[in-house]
mmCIF file of C-alpha atoms in Angstrom:
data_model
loop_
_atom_site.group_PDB
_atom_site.id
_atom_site.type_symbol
_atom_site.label_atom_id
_atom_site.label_comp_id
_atom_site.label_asym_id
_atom_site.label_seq_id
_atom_site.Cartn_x
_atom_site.Cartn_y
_atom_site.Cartn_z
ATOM 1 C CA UNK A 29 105.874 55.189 103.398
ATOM 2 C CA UNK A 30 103.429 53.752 101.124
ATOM 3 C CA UNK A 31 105.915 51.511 99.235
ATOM 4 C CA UNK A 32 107.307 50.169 102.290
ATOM 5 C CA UNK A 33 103.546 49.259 103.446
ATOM 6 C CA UNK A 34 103.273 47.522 99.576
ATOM 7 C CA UNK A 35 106.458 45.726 100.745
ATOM 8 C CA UNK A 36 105.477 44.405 104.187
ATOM 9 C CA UNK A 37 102.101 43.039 102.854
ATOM 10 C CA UNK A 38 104.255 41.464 99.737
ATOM 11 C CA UNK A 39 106.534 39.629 102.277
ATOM 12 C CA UNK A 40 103.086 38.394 104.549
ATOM 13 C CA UNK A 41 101.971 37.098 101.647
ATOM 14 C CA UNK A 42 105.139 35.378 100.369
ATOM 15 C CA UNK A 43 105.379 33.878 103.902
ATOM 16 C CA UNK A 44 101.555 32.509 103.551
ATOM 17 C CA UNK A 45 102.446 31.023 100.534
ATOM 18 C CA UNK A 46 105.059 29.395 102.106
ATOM 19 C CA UNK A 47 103.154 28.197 104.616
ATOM 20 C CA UNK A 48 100.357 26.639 102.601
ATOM 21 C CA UNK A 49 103.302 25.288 100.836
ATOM 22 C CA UNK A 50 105.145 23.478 103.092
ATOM 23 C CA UNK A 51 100.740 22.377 104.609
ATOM 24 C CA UNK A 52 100.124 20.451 101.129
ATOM 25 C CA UNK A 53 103.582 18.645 101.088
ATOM 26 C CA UNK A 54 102.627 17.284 104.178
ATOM 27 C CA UNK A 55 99.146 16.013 103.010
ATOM 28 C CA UNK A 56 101.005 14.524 99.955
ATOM 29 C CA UNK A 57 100.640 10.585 101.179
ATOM 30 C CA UNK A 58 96.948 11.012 101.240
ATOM 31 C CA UNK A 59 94.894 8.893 98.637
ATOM 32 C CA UNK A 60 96.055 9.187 94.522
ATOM 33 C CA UNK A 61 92.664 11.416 94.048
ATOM 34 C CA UNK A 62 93.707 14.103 96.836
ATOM 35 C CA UNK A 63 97.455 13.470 95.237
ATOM 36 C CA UNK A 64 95.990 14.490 92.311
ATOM 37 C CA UNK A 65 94.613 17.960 93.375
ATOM 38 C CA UNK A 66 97.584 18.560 95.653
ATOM 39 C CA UNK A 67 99.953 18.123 92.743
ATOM 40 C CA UNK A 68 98.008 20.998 90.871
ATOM 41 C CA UNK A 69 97.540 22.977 94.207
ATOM 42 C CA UNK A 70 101.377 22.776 94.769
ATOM 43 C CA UNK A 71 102.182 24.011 91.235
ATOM 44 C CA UNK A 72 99.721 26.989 91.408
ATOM 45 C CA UNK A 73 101.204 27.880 94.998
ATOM 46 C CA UNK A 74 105.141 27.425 93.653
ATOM 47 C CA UNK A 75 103.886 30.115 90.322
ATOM 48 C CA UNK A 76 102.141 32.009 92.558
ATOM 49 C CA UNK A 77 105.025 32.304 94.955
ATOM 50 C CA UNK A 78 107.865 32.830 92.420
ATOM 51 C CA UNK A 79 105.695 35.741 91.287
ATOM 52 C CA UNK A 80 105.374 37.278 95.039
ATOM 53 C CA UNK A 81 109.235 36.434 94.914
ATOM 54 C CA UNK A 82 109.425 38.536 91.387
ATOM 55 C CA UNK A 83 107.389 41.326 92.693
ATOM 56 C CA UNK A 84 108.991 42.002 95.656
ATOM 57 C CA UNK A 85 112.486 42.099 94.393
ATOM 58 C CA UNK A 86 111.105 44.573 92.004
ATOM 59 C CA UNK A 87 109.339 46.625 95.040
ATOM 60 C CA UNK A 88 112.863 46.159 96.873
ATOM 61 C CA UNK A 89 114.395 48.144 93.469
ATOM 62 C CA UNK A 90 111.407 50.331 93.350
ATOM 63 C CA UNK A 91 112.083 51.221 97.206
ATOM 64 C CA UNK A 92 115.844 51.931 96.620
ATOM 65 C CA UNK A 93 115.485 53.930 93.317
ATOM 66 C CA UNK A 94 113.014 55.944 95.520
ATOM 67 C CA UNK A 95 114.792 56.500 98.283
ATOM 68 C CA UNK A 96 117.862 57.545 95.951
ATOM 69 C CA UNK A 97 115.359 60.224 94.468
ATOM 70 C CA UNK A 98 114.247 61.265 97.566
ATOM 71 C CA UNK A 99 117.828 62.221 98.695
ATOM 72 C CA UNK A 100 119.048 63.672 95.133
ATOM 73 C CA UNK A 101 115.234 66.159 95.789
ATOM 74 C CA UNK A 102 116.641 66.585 99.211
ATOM 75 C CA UNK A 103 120.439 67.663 98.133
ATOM 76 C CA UNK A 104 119.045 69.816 94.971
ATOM 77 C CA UNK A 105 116.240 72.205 97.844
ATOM 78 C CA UNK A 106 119.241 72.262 99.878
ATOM 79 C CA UNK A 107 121.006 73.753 96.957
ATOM 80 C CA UNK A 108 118.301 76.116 96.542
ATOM 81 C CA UNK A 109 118.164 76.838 100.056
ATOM 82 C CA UNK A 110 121.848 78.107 100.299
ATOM 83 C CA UNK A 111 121.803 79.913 96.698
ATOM 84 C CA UNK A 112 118.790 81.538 98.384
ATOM 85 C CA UNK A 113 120.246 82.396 101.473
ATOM 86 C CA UNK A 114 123.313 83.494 100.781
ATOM 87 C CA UNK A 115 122.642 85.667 97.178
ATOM 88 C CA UNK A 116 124.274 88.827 97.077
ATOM 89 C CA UNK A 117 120.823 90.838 96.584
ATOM 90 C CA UNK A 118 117.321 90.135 98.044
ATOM 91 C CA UNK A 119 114.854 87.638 97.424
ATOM 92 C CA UNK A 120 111.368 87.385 98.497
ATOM 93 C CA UNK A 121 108.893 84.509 97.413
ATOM 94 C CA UNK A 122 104.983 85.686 97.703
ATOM 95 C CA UNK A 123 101.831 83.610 96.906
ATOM 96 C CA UNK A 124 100.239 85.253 93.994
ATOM 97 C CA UNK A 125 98.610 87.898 96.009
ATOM 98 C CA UNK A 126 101.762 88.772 97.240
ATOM 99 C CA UNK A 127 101.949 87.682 100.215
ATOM 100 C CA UNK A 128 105.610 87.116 101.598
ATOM 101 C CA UNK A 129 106.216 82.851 102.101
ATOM 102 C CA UNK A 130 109.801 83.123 102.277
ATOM 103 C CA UNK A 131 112.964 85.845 102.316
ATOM 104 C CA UNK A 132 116.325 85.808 102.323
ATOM 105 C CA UNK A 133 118.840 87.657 104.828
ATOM 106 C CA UNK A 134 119.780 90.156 102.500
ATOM 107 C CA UNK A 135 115.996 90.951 102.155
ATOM 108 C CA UNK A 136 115.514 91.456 105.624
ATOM 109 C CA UNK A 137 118.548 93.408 106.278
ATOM 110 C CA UNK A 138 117.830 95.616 103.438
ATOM 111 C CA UNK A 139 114.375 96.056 104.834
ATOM 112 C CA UNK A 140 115.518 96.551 108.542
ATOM 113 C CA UNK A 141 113.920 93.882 110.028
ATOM 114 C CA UNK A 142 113.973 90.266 111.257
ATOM 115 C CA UNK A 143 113.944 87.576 108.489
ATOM 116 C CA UNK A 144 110.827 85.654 110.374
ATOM 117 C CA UNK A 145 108.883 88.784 110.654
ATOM 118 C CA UNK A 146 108.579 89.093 107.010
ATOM 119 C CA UNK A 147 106.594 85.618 106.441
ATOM 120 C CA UNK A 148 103.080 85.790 105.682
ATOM 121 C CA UNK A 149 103.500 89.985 105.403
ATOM 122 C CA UNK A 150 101.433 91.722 102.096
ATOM 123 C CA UNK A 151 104.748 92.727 100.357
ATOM 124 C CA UNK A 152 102.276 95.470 99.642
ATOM 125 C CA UNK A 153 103.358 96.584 103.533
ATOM 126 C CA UNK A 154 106.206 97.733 102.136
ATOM 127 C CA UNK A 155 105.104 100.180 99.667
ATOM 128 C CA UNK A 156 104.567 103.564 99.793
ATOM 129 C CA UNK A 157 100.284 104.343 99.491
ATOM 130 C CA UNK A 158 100.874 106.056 95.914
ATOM 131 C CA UNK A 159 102.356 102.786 94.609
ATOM 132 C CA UNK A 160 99.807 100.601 95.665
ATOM 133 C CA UNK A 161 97.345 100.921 92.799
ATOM 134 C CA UNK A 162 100.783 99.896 90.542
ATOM 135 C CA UNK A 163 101.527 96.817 92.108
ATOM 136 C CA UNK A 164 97.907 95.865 92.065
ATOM 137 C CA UNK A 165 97.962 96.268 88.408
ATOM 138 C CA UNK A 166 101.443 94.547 88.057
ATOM 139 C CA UNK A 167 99.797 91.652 89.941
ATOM 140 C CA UNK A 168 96.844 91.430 87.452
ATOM 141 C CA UNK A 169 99.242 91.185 84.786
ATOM 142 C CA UNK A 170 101.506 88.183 86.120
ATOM 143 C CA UNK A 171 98.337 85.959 86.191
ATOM 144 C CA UNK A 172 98.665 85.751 82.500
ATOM 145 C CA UNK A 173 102.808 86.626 81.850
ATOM 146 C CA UNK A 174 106.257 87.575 83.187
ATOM 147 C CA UNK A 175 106.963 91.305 83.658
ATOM 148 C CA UNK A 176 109.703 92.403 81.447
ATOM 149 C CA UNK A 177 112.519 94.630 82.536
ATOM 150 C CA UNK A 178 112.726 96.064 86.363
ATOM 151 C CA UNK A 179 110.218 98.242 88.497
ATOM 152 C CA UNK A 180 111.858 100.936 90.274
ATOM 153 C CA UNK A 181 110.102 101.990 93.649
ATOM 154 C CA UNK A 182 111.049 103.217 96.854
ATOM 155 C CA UNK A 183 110.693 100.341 99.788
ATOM 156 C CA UNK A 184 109.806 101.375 103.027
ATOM 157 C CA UNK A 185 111.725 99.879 105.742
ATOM 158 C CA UNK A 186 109.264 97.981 108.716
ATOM 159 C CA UNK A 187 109.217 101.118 111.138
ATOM 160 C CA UNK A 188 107.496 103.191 108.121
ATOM 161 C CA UNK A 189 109.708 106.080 108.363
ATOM 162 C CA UNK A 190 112.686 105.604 106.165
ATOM 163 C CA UNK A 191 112.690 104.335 102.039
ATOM 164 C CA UNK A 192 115.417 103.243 100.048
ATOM 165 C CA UNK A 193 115.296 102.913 96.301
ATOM 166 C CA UNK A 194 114.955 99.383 94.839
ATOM 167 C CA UNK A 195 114.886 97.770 91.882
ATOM 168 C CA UNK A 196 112.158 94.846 91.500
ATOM 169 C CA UNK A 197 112.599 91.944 88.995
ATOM 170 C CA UNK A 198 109.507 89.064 89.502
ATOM 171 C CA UNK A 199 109.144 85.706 87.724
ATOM 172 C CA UNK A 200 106.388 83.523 87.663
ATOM 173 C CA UNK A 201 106.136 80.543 89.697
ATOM 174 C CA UNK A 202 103.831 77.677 87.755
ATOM 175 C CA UNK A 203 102.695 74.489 88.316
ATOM 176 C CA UNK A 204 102.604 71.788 85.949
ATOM 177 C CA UNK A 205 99.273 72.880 84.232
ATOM 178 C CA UNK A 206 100.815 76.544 83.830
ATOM 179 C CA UNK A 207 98.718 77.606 86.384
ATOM 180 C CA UNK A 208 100.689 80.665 88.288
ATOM 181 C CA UNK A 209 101.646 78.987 92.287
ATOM 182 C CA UNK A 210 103.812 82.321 92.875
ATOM 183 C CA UNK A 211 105.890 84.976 92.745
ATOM 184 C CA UNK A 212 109.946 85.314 92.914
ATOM 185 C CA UNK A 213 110.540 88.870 93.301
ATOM 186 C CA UNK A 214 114.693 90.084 93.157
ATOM 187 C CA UNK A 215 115.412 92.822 95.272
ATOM 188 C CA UNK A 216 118.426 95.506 94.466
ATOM 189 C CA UNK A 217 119.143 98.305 96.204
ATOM 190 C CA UNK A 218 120.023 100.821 94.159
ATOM 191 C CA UNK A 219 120.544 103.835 95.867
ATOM 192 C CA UNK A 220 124.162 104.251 94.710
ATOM 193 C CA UNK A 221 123.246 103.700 91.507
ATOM 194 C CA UNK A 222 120.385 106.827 92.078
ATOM 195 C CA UNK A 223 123.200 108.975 93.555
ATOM 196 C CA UNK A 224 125.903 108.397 91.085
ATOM 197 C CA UNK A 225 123.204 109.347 88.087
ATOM 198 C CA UNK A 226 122.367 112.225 90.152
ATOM 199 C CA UNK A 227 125.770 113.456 90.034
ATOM 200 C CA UNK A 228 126.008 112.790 86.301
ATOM 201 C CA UNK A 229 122.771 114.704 86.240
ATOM 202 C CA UNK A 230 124.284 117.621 88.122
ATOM 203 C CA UNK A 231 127.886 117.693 85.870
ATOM 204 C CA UNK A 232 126.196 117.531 82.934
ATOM 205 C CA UNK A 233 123.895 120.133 83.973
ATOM 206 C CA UNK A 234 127.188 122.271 84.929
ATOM 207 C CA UNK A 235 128.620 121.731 81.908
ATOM 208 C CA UNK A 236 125.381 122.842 79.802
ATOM 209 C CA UNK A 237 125.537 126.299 81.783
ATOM 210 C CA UNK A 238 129.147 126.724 80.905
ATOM 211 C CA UNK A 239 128.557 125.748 77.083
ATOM 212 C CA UNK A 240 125.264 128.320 77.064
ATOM 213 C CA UNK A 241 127.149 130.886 79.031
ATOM 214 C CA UNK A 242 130.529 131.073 76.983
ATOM 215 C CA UNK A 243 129.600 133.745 74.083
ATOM 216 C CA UNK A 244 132.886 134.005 72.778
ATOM 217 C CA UNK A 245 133.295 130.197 71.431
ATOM 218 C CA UNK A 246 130.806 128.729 68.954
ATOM 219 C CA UNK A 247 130.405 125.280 71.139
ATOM 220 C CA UNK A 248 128.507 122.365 69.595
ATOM 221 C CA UNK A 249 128.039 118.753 68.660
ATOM 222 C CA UNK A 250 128.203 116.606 65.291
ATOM 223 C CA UNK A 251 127.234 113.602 65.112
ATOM 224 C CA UNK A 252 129.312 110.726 63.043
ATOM 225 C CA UNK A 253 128.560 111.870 59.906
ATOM 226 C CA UNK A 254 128.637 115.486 60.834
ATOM 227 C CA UNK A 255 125.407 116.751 61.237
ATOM 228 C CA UNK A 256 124.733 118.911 63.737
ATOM 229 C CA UNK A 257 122.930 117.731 67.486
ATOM 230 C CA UNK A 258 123.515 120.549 70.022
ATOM 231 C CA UNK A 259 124.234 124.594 69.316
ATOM 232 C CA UNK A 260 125.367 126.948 72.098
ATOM 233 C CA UNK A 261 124.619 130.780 72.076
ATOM 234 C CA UNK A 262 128.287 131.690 71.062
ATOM 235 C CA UNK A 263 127.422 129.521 68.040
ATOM 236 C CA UNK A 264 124.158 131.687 67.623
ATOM 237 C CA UNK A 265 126.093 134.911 68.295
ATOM 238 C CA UNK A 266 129.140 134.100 65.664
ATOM 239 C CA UNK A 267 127.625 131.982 63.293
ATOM 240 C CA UNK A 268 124.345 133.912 63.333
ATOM 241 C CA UNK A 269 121.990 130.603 63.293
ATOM 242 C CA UNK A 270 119.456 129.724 65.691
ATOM 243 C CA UNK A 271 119.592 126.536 67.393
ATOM 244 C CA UNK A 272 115.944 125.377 65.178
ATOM 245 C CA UNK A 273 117.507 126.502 62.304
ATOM 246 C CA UNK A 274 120.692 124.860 61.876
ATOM 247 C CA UNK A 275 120.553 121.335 64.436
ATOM 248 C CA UNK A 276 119.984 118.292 61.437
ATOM 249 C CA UNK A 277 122.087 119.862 59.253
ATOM 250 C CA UNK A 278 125.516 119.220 57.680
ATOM 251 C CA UNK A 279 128.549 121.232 58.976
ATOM 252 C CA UNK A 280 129.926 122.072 55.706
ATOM 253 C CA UNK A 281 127.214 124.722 55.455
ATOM 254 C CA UNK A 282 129.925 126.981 57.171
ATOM 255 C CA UNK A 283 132.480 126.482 54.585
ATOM 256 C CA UNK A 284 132.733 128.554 51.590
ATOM 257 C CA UNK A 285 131.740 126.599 48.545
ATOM 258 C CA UNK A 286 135.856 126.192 47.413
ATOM 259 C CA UNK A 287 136.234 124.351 50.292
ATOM 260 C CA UNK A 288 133.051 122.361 49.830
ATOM 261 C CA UNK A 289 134.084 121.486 46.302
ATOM 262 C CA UNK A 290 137.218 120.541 47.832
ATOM 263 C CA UNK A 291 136.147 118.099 50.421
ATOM 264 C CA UNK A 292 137.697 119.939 53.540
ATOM 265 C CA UNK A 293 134.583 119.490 55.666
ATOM 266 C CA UNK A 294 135.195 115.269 55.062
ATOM 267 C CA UNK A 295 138.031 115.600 55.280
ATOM 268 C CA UNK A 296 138.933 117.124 58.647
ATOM 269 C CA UNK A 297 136.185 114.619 60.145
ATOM 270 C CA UNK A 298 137.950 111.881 58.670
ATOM 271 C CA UNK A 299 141.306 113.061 60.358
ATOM 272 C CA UNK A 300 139.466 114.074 63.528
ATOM 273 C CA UNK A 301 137.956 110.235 64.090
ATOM 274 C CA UNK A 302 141.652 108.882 63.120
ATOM 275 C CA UNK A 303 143.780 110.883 64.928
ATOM 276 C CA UNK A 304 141.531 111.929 67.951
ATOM 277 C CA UNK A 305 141.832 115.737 67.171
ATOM 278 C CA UNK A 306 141.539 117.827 64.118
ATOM 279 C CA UNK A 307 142.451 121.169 64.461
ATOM 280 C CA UNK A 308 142.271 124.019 61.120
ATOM 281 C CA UNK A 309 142.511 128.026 60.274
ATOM 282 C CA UNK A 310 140.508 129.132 57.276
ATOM 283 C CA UNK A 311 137.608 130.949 56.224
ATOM 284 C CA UNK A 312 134.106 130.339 57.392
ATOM 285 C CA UNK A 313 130.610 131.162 56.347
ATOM 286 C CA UNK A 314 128.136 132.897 58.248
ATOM 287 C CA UNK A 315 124.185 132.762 58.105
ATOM 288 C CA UNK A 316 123.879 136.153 56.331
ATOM 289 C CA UNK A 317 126.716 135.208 53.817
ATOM 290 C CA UNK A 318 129.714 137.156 55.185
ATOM 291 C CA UNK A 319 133.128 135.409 55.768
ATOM 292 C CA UNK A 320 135.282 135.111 59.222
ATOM 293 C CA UNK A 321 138.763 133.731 59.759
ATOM 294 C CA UNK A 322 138.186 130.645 62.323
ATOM 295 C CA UNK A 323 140.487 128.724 64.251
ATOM 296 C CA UNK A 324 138.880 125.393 64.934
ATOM 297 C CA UNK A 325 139.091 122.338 66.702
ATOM 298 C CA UNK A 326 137.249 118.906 66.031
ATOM 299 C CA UNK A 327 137.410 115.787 68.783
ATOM 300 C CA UNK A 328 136.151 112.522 68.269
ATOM 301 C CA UNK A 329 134.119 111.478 70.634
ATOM 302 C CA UNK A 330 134.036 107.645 71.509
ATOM 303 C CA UNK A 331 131.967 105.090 74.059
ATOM 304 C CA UNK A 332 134.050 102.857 76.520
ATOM 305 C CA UNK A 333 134.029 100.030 73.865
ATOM 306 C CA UNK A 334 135.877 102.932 71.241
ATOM 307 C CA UNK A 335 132.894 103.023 68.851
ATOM 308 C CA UNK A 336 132.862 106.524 67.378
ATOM 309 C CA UNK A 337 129.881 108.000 68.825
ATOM 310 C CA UNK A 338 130.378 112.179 66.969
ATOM 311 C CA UNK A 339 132.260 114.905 67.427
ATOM 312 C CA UNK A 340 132.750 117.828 69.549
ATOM 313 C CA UNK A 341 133.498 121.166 68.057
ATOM 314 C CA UNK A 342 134.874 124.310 69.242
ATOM 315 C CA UNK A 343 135.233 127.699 66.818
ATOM 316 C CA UNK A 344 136.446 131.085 67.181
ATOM 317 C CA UNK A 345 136.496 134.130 65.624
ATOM 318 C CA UNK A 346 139.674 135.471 65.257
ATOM 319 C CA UNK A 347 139.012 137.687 61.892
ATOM 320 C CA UNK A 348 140.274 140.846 64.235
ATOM 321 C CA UNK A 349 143.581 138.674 65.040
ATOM 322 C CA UNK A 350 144.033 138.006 61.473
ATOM 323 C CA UNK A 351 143.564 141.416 60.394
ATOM 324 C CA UNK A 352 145.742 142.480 62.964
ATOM 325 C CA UNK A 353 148.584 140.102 62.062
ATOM 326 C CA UNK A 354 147.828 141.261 58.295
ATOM 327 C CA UNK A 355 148.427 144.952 59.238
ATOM 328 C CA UNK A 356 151.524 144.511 61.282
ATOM 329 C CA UNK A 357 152.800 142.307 58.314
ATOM 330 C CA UNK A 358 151.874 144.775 55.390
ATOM 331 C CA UNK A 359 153.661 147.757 58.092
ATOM 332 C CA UNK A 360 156.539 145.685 58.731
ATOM 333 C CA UNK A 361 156.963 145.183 54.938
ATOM 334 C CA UNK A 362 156.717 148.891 54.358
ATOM 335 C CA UNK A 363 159.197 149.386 57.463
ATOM 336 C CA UNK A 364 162.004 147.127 55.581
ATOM 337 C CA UNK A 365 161.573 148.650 52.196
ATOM 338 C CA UNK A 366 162.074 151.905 53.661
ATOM 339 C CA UNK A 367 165.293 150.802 55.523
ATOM 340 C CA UNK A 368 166.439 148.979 53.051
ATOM 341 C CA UNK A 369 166.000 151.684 50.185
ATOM 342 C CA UNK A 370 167.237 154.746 52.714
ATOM 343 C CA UNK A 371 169.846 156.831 51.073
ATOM 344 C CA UNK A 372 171.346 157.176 55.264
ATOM 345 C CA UNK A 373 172.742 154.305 57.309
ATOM 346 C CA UNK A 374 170.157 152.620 59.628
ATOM 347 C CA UNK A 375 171.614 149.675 62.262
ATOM 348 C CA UNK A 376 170.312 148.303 65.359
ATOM 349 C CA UNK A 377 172.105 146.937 68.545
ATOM 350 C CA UNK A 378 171.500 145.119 71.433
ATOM 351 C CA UNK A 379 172.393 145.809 75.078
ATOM 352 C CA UNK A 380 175.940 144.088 74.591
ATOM 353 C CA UNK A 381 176.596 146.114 71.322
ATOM 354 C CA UNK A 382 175.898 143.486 68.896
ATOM 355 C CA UNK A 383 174.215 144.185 65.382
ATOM 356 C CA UNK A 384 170.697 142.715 65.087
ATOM 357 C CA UNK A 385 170.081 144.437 61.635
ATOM 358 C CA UNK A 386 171.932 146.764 59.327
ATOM 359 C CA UNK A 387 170.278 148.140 55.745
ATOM 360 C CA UNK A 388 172.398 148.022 53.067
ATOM 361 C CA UNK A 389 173.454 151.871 53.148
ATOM 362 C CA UNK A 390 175.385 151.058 56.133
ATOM 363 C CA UNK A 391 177.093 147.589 54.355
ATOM 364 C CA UNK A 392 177.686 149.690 51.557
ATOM 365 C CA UNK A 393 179.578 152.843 53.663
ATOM 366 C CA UNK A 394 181.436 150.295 55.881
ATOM 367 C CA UNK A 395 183.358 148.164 52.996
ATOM 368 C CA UNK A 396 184.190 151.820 51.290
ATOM 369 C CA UNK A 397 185.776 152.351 54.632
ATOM 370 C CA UNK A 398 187.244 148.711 54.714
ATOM 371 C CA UNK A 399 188.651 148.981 50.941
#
């Protein structure tokens, strides 16, 4: 408006110009003397009017470059406008008091409530009374910096009897001095988010009770390198360690020193994180000393992006098995020497009448019977 004024008064005063102009070529057949002055008057008025001519082409520029900015602000808030409007999650714009000046759609459906009736609202409003003296603080603090990371609070909805949990992200709004102007606050809803950790909560709590209740499997965790993070109470109750005693150290302590020297505790980590799955028989070492037979299993344990993150491991005591297996060998040995050194002819048969074994007392009486 104010450039277009400049430019009116520029052309009134182009057109006087003019006018005097065109008055003192008129009075040019007047006496040499007055010649004389109009001469110098007509000059000055032609300079003076090629300059009015010169400035208000360049006011005429000035205008259009303006104009040209004025739609390119225009296009670029209309920009903002929609990116505003239309964002997936909830944005709010407060003085910084914060008090509401603008909100999107998703803001006010999130809140429950029409998008007008949250302009010129304390965001404040919206808070539960024992987050109050937070926000209050969190304002303080934005007068001097951004607030890093999110604020997670429960948002009451307008009719004050319902809350959702939301996540709050704020930026500064500054002027050109730095001086803070206000506050964009991003608004997420994140009650799945609440739920689904809830229900990681609850599995892994699950899963803890059925670690700490199974006595008959030493259950616990390694680490990459093999040290030890977690210790269930069959661990406690086979390996005889308490879970302060033996978490930060290294699981070779329940190999017997051969095996140590021999690198099998490195060893069946190093297959476990290549192959996925280690699994071993052998000797182990309990706290007071005494040896077990142990059938074991290592897993590798790996994030979504397959870094190696530890190991699970899972041992049992099967020294009873073993010495079981070890007696019915050593009795089955003595069985077959006896056969097989019995002066009398032993055979067996199946149901159909075929031989399943013979000692050699009867091979020996049936080729005398043959020959």
């Amino acid at each position: 408006m104010k450039a277009a004024v400049k430019e009116g008064k520029l052309a009134q005063q182009i057109e006087s110009a003019r006018s005097r102009l065109d008055a003192l070529h008129q009075r040019a057949g007047t006496s040499l003397s007055q010649q004389g002055l109009l001469h110098e008057a007509l000059e000055e008025l032609s300079i003076a009017l090629e300059e009015l001519q010169v400035s208000a082409e360049e006011m005429r520029q000035y205008n259009d470059e303006l104009a040209t900015s004025r739609l390119e602000v225009e296009a670029e808030r209309q920009r903002y406008l929609e990116l505003f409007e239309f964002a997936p999650a909830g944005y709010l714009v407060t003085d910084p008091w914060g008090k509401i000046t603008e909100a999107n759609s998703v803001a006010a459906t999130m809140l429950n409530c029409r998008q007008d009736y949250l302009e010129h609202k304390p965001m404040i409003s919206f808070l539960r009374e024992k987050d109050h003296k937070e926000f209050f603080e969190l304002l303080n603090r934005l007068v001097k910096e951004d607030m890093a990371g999110e604020w997670t609070v429960q948002l009451m909805l307008w009719n004050k009897t319902e809350s959702f949990p939301a996540a709050l992200s704020v930026a500064r709004i500054v002027d050109g001095e730095g001086r803070l102007t206000g506050l964009r606050w991003l608004v997420r809803d994140i009650s799945e988010r609440i739920q689904a950790e809830q229900v990681v909560r609850q599995s892994e709590e699950r899963f803890r009770l059925v670690v700490e209740g199974v006595r008959d499997y030493a259950i616990f965790m390694l680490d990459p390198e093999g040290v030890v993070v977690s210790w269930n109470t069959g661990a406690e109750r086979i390996k005889g360690y308490q879970a302060q005693e033996i978490i930060g150290k290294h699981c070779s302590s329940f190999y017997p020193p051969a095996d140590i020297e021999r690198g099998k505790p490195e060893q069946a980590l190093k297959v476990a994180a290549a192959e996925g799955r280690f699994e071993d028989e052998g000797w182990r070492v309990r706290k007071d000393g005494s040896l077990f037979w142990a059938s074991a299993v290592i897993t590798a344990l790996r994030d979504d992006s397959g870094k190696l993150r530890g190991f699970s491991k899972i041992t049992r005591d099967i020294t009873e098995r073993k010495q079981a297996e070890e007696a019915l060998r050593q009795s089955q040995t003595l069985l077959k020497t006896f056969m097989d050194n019995c002066p009398s002819m032993i055979f067996l048969k199946d149901t159909e009448g075929r031989y399943l074994y013979t000692n050699p007392e009867f091979e020996r009486t049936n080729r005398k019977r043959s020959a």
